[in-house]
Short mmCIF file of C-alpha atoms and ligand atoms in Angstrom, two decimals:
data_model
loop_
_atom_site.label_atom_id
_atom_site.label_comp_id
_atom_site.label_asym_id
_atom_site.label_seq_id
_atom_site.Cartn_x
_atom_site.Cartn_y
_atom_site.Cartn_z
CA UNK A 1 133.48 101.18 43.10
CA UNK A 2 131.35 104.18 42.08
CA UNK A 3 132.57 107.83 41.71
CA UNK A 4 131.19 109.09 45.44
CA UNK A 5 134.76 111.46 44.74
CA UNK A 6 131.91 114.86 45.49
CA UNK A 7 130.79 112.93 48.69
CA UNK A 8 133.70 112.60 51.32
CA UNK A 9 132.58 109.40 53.45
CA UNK A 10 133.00 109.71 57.23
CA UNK A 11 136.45 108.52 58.34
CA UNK A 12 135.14 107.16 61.75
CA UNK A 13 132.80 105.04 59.39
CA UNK A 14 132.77 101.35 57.18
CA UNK A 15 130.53 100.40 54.05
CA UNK A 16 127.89 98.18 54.75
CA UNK A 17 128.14 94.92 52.52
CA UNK A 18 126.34 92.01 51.30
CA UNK A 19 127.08 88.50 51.28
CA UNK A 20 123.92 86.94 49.19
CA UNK A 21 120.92 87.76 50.16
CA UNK A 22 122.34 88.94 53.78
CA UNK A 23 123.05 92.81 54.95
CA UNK A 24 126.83 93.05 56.80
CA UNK A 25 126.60 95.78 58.78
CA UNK A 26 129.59 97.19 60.46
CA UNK A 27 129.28 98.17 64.64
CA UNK A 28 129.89 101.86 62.71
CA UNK A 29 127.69 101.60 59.36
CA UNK A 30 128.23 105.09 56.58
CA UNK A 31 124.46 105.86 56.38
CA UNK A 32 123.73 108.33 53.79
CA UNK A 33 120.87 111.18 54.72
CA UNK A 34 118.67 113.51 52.42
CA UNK A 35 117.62 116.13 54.42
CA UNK A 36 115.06 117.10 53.06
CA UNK A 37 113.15 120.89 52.00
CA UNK A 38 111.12 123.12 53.40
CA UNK A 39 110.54 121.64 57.14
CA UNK A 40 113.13 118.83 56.59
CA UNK A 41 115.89 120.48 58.32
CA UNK A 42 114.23 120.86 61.35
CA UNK A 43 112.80 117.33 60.55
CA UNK A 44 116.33 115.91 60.11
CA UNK A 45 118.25 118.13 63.12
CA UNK A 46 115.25 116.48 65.79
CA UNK A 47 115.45 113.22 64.39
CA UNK A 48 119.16 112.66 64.30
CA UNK A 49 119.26 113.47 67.85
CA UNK A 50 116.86 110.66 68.67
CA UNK A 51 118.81 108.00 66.41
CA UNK A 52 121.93 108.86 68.06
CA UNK A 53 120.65 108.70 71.46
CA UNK A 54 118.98 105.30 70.82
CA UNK A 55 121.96 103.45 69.13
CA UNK A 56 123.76 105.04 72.06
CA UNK A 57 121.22 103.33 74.70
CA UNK A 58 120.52 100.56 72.87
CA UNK A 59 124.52 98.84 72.33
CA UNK A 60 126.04 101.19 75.17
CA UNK A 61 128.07 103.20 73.28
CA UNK A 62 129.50 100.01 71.30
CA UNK A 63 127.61 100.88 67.68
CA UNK A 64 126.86 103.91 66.27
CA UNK A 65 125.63 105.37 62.81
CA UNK A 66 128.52 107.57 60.80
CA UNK A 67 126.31 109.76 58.78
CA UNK A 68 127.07 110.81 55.45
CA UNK A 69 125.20 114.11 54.28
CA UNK A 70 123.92 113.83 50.49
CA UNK A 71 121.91 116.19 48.58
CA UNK A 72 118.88 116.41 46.91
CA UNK A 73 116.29 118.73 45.93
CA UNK A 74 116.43 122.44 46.84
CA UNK A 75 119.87 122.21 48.49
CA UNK A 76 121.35 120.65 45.80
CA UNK A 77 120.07 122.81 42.98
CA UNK A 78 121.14 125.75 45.09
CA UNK A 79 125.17 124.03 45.22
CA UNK A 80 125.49 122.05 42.28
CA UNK A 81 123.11 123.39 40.09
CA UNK A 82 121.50 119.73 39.61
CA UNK A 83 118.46 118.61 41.29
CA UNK A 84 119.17 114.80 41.88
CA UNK A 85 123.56 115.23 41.95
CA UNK A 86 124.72 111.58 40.24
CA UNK A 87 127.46 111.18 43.11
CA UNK A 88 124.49 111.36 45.60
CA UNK A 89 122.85 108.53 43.65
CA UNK A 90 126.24 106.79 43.93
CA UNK A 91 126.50 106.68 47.80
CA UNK A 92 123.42 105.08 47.92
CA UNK A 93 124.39 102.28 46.01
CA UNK A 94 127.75 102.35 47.48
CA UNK A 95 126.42 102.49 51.16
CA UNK A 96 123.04 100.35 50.14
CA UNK A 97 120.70 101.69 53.17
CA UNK A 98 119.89 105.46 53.36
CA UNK A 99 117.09 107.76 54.99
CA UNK A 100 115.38 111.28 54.01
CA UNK A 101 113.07 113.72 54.67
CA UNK A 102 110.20 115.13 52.36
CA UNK A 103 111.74 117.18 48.97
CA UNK A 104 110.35 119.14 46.98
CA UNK A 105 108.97 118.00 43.46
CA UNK A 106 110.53 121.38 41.23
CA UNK A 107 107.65 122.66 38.74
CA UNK A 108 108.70 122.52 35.51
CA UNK A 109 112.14 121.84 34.93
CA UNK A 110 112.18 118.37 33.21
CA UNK A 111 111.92 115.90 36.76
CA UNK A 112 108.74 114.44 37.50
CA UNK A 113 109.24 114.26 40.97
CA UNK A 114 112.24 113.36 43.03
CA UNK A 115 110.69 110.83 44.80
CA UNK A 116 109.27 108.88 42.18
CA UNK A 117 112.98 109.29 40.17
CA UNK A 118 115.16 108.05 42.90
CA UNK A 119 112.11 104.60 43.10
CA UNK A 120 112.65 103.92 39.69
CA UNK A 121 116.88 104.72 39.04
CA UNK A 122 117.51 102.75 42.64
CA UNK A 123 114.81 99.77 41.57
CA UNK A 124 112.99 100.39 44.84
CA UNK A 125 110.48 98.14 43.73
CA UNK A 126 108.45 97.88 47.21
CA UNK A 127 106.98 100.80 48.97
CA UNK A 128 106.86 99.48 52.54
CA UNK A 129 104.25 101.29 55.32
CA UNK A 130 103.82 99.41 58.54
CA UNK A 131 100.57 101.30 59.84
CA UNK A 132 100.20 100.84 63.70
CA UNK A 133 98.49 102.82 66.86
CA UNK A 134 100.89 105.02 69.07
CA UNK A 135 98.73 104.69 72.42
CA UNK A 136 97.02 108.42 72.73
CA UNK A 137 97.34 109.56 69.54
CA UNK A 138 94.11 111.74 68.36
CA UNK A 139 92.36 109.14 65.76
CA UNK A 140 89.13 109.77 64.18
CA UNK A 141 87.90 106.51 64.91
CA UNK A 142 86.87 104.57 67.58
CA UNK A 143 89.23 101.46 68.21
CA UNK A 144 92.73 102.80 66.16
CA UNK A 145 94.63 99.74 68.06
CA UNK A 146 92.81 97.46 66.30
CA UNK A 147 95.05 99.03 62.94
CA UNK A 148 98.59 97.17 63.07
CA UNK A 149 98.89 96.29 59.41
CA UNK A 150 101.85 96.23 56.52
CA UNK A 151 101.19 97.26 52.88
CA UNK A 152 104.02 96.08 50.62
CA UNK A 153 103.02 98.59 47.64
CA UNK A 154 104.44 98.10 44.18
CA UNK A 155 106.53 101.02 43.18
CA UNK A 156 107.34 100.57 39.80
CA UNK A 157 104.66 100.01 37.41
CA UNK A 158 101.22 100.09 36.52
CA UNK A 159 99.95 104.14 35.88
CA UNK A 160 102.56 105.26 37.50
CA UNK A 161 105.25 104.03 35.22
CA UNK A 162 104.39 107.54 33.19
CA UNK A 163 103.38 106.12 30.15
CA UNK A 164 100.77 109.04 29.07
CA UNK A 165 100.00 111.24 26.30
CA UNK A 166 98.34 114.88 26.66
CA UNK A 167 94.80 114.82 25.00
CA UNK A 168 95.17 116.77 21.62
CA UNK A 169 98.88 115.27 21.09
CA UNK A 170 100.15 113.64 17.71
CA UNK A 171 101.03 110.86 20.08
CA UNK A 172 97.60 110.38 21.67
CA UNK A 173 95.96 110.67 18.23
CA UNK A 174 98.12 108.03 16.67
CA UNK A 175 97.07 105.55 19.70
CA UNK A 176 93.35 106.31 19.18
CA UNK A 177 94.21 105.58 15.58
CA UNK A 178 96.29 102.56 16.33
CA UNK A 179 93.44 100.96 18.70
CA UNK A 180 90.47 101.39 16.35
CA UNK A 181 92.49 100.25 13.12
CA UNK A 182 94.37 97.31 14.82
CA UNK A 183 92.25 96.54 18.06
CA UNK A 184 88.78 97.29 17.09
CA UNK A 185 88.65 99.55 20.09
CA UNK A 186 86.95 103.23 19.68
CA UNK A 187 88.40 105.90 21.90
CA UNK A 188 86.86 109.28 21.99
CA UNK A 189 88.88 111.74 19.85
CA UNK A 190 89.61 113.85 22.49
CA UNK A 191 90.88 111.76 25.27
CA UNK A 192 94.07 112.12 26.82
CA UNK A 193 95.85 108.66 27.11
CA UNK A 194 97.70 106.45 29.87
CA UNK A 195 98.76 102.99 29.99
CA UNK A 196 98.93 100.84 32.93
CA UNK A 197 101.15 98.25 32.49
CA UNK A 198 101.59 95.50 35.14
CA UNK A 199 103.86 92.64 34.57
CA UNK A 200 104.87 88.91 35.95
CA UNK A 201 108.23 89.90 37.11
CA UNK A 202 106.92 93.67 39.25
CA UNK A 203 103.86 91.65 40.63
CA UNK A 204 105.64 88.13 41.23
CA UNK A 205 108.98 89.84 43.25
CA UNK A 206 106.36 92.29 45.16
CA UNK A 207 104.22 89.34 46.70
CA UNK A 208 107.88 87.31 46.97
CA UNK A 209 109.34 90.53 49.27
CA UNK A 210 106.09 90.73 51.27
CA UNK A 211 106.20 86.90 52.03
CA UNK A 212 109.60 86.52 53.07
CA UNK A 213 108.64 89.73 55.59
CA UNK A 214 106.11 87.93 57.09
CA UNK A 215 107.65 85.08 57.46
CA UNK A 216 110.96 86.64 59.57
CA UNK A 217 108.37 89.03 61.24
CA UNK A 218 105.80 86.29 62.47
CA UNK A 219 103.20 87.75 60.81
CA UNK A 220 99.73 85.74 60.18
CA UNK A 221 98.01 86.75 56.99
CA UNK A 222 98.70 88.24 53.36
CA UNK A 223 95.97 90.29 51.25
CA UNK A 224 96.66 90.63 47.95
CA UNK A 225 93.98 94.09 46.83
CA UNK A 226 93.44 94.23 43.11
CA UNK A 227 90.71 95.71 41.22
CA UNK A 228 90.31 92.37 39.05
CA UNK A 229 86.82 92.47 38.49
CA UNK A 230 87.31 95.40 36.22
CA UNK A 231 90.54 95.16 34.96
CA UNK A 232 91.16 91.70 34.16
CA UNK A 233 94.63 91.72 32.67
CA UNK A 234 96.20 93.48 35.10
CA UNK A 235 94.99 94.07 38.61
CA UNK A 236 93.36 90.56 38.29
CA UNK A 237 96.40 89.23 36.87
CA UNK A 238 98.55 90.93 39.95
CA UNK A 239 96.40 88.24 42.20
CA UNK A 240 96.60 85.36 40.27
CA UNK A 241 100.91 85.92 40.22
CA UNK A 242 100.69 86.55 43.53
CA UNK A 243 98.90 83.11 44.36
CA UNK A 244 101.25 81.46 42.59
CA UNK A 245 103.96 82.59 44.17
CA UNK A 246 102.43 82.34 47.17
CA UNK A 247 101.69 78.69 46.80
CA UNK A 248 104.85 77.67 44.28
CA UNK A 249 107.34 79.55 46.02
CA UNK A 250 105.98 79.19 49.75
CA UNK A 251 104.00 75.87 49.81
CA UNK A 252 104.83 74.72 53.02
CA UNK A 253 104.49 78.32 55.02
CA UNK A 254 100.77 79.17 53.17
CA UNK A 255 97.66 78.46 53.15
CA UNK A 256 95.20 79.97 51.14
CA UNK A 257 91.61 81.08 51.81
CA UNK A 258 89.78 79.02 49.21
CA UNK A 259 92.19 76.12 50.84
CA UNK A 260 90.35 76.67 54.36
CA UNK A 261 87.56 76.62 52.59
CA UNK A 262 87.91 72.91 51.92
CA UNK A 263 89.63 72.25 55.13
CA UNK A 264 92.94 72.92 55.36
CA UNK A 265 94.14 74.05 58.76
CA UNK A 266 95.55 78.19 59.03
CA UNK A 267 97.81 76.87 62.11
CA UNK A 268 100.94 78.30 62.32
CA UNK A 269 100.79 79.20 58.71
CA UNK A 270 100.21 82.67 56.50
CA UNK A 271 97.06 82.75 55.37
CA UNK A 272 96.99 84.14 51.99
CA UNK A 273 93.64 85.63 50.36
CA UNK A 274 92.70 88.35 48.26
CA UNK A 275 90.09 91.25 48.80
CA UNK A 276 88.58 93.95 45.77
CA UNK A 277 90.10 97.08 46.23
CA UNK A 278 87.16 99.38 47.42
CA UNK A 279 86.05 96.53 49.70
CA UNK A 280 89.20 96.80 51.83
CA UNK A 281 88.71 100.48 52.08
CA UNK A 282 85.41 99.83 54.16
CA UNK A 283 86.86 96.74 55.27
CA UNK A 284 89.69 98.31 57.29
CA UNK A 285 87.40 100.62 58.97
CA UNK A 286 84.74 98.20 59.74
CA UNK A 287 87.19 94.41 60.53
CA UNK A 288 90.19 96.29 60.80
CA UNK A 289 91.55 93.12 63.31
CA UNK A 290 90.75 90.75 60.48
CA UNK A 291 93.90 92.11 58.13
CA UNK A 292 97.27 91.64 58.83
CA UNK A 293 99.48 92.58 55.73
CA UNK A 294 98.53 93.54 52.02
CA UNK A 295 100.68 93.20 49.05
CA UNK A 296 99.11 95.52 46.20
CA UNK A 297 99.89 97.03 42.39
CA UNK A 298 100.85 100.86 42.77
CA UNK A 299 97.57 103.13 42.54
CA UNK A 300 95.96 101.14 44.84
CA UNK A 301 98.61 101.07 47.23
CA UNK A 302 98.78 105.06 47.04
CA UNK A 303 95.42 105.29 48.21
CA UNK A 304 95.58 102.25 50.97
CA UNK A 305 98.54 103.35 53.03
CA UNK A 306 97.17 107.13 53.56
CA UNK A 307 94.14 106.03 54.59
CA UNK A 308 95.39 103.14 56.59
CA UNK A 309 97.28 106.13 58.12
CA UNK A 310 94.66 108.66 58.78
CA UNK A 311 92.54 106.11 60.49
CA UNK A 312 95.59 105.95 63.29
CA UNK A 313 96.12 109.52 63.87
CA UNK A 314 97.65 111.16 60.48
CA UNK A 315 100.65 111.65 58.08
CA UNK A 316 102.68 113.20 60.37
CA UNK A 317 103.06 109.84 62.51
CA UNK A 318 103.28 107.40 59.49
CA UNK A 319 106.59 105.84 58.41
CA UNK A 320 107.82 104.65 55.12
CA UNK A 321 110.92 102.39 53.24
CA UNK A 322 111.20 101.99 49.55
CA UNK A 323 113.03 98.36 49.67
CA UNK A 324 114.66 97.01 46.10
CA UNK A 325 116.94 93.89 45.85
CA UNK A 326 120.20 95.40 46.40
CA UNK A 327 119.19 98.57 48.03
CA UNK A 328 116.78 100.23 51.54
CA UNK A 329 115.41 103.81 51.30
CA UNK A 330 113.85 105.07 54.47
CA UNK A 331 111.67 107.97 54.09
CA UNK A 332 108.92 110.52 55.15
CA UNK A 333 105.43 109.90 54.18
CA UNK A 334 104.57 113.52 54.06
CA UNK A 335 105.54 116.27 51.81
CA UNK A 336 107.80 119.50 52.72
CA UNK A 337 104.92 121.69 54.39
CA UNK A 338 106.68 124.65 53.52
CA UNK A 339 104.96 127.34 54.98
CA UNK A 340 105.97 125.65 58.32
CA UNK A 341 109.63 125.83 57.50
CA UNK A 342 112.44 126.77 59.85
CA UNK A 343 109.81 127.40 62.71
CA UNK A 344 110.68 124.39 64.30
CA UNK A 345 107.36 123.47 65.00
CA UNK A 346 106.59 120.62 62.49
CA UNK A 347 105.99 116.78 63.69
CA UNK A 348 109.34 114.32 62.89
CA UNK A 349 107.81 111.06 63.89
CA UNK A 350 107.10 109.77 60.38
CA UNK A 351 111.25 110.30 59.86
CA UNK A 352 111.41 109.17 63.36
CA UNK A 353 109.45 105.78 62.96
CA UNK A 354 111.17 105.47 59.61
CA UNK A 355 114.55 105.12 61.45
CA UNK A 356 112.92 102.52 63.35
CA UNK A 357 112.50 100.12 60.30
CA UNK A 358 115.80 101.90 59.00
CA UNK A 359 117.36 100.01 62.17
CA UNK A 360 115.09 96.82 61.80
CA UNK A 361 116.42 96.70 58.69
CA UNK A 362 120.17 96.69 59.59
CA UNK A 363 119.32 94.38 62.68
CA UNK A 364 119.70 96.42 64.96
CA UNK A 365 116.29 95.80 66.68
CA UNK A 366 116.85 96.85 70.34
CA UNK A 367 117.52 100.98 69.25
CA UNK A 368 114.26 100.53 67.32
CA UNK A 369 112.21 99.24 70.13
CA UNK A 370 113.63 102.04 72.62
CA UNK A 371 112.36 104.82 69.66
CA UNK A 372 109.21 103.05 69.40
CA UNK A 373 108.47 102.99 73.02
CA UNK A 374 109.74 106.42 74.05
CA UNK A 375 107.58 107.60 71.25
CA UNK A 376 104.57 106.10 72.44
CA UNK A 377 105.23 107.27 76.31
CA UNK A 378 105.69 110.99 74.81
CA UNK A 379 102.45 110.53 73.33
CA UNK A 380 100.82 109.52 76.46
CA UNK A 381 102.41 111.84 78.07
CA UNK A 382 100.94 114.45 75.73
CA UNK A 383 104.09 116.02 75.23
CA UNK A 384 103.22 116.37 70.95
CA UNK A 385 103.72 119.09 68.34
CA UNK A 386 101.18 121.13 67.23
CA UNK A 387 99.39 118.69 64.79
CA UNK A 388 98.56 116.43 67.71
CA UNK A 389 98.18 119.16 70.60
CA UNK A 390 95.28 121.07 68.13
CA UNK A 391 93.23 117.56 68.58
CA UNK A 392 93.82 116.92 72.07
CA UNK A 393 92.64 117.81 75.83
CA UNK A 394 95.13 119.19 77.87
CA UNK A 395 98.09 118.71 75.77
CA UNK A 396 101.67 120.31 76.08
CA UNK A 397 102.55 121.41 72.53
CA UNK A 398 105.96 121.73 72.04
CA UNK A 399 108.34 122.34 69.08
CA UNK A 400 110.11 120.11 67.06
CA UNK A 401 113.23 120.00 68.98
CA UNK A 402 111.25 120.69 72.48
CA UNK A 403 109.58 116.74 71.25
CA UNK A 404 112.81 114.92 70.60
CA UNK A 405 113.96 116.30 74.08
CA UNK A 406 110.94 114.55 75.79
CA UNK A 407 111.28 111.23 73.91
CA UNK A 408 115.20 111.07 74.51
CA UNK A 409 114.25 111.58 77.31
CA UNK A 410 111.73 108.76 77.82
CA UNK A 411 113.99 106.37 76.23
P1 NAP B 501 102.57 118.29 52.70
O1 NAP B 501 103.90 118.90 52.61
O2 NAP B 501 102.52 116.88 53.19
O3 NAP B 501 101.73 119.19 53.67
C1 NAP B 501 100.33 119.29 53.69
C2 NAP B 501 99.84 119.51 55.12
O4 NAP B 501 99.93 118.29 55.83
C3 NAP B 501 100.65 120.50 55.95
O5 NAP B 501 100.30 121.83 55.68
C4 NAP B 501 100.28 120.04 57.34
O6 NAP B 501 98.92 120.37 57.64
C5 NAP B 501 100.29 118.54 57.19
N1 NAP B 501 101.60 117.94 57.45
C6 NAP B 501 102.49 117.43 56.56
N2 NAP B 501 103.56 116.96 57.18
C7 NAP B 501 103.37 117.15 58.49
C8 NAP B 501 104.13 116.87 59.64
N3 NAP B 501 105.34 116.28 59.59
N4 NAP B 501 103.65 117.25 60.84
C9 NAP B 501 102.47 117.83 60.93
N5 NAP B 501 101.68 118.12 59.89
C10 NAP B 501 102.13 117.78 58.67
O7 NAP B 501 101.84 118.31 51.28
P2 NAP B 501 101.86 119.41 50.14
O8 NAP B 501 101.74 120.77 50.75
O9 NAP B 501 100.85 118.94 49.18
O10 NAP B 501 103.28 119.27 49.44
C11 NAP B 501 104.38 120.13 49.65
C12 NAP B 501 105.57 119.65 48.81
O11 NAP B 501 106.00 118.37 49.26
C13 NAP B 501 105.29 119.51 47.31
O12 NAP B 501 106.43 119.94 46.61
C14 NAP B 501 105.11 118.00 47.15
O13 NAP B 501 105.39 117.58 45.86
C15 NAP B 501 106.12 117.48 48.14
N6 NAP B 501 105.86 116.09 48.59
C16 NAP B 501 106.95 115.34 48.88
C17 NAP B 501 106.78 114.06 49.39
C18 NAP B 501 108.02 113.25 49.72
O14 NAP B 501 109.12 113.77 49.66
N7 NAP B 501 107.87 111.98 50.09
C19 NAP B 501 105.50 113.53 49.62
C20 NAP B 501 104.39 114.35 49.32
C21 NAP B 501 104.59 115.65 48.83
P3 NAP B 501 98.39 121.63 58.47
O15 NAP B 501 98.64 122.82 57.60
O16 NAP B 501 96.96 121.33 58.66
O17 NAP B 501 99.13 121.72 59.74
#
């Protein structure tokens, strides 16, 4: 058992297990929380309300969540002098599903970013953003419902895996060097340098996670978005793994495009395809019904899921999970907006809607549809924070805490 000794779990609270592949989760799951800086207090005190009142709804009174505080970021350098303590690190594996708001990434200081340090020490290897319409959210385009997609991102590798070298370095001089001696390959002398490495076993587990999601979800169809046609070796690899494991691993649940093509029947099955990278990008604006899930390397998966998100009405509505083997991380989508800190005016649904898959996740389905649905009738209510009320006729803007009122109360 880890060293959680700084943490005190809640005594009114048991560890969630695993037997296999399967989550055991207790009627009273420890659920470690982040948080969060800058507006993730007020993020956090709204949204905790709203969990509590939905598990409470949802099982009457039979389940509910024994929340662990752990800290990160600002809080945590300002108690233990650490940015990212180990023992918080520990509960998560200990407790194996957690949630937080936005931190901080400190300038200077050694960490990269918080965020990206927690994806890579946990081995959340799949960025998860379900991307749907709320009914009367303010969207810049015309039909937002048509938008009800998944993007299973990879979270590990390709430029982000921080492989780089500062233009003018020994280091980047000695790869110029190394390419043109060994490789043949000339480099301009005064390039900086990054390596984008994308493997068999990030790309294969990726497409694995986002096939055995849509096959317990019902969904219909699987895009895998690569940039191929450029770069060969890797984003063009990243599809050809991902057919394979879509049609080794999942033969009887698939069927591929080029497969229809020659007359294979789609019925009842996932259709699997692939699509170039900056043709989805006009392709979920102008077919947006056509696509159902995507499954792509890391860079391109940055880009996809904010814009997926901005065509339904913005950041501040958009949930997110970082999902490894052993381990779920529900999170914001958003950063810490700190100039709106402590006013209690900010927008929780993306921690919100994060809870939701937080409680999908744990099976506990029925508190996740009452969030979801109060939500939406908040919406259509126009009973929204600022970020919404700015865009919209006749709406009541309300703070942060003033919202999760109105959709407790909805639930
Ligand atoms: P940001 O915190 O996301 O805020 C940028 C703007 O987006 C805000 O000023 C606000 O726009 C809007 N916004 C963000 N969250 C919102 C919400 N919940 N409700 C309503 N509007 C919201 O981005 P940033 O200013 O670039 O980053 C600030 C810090 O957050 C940095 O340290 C960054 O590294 C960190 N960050 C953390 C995460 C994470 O923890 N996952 C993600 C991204 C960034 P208006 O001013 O127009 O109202």
């Amino acid at each position: 058992m880890p060293d959680t000794s700084k943490v005190t779990p809640p005594a009114d609270g048991a560890p969630i297990t695993r037997d296999g592949d399967r989550l055991v989760v207790p009627d009273n799951p420890i659920v470690p929380f982040i948080e969060g800086d800058g507006t993730g207090p007020d993020i956090w005190r709204a949204s905790v309300r709203v969990f509590d009142a939905a598990v409470a709804k949802a099982f009457d009174g039979a389940r509910r969540v024994a929340w662990l505080e752990i800290l990160a970021g600002e809080k945590a350098k300002a108690k233990t002098d650490e940015w990212l303590p180990e023992a918080s690190i520990d509960a998560v594996r200990t407790y194996k599903v957690a949630i937080k708001g936005p931190l901080t990434t400190p300038v200077g200081g050694g960490i990269r970013s918080l965020n990206v340090t927690l994806r890579q020490i946990l081995d959340l290897y799949a960025c998860i953003r379900p991307v749907r319409y709320f009914d009367g959210t303010p969207a810049p385009v015309r039909h937002p419902e048509r938008m009800n997609v998944v993007i299973f991102r990879e979270n590990t590798e390709d430029v982000y895996a921080g492989i780089e070298w500062a233009q003018g370095t020994d280091e980047a001089r000695k790869v110029i060097e190394f390419l043109e001696r060994e490789m043949g390959r000339t480099i301009r002398p005064d390039s900086g340098i990054g390596i984008k490495p994308i493997s068999i076993t990030g790309s294969k587990r990726l497409v694995r996670m986002a096939l055995r999601y849509a096959q317990a979800n019902s969904r219909k169809a699987l895009t895998l978005v690569h940039k191929g046609n450029i770069m060969k070796f890797t984003e063009g690899a990243f599809r050809d793994w991902g057919y394979e494991v879509a049609t080794e691993e999942f033969r009887d649940a698939v069927v591929t495009e080029a497969e229809t093509w020659d007359g294979a029947s789609a019925d009842g099955k996932i259709l699997v395809n692939d699509r170039i990278a900056d043709s989805v990008f006009q392709q979920v604006l102008t077919r947006t019904a056509d696509y159902d899930m995507f499954a792509t390397p890391n860079l391109n998966g940055d880009y996809l899921s904010d814009a997926c998100a901005a065509q339904v009405g913005g950041l501040g509505m958009a949930p997110g999970a970082n999902i490894g083997d052993e381990i779920g991380f529900f999170e914001a989508t958003h950063g810490t907006a700190p100039k709106y800190a402590d006013k209690d005016v900010i927008n929780p649904s993306s921690v919100i809607l994060s809870g939701t898959m937080m409680f999908r996740h744990l099976g506990w389905g029925d508190a996740a549809d009452r969030i979801e649905t109060a939500v939406e009738r908040t919406i259509q209510q126009k009973k929204v924070t600022y970020d919404l009320a700015r865009q919209m006729d006749g709406a009541t803007k309300l703070r942060t805490s003033e919202y999760a009122d109105a959709i407790i109360s909805n639930m």
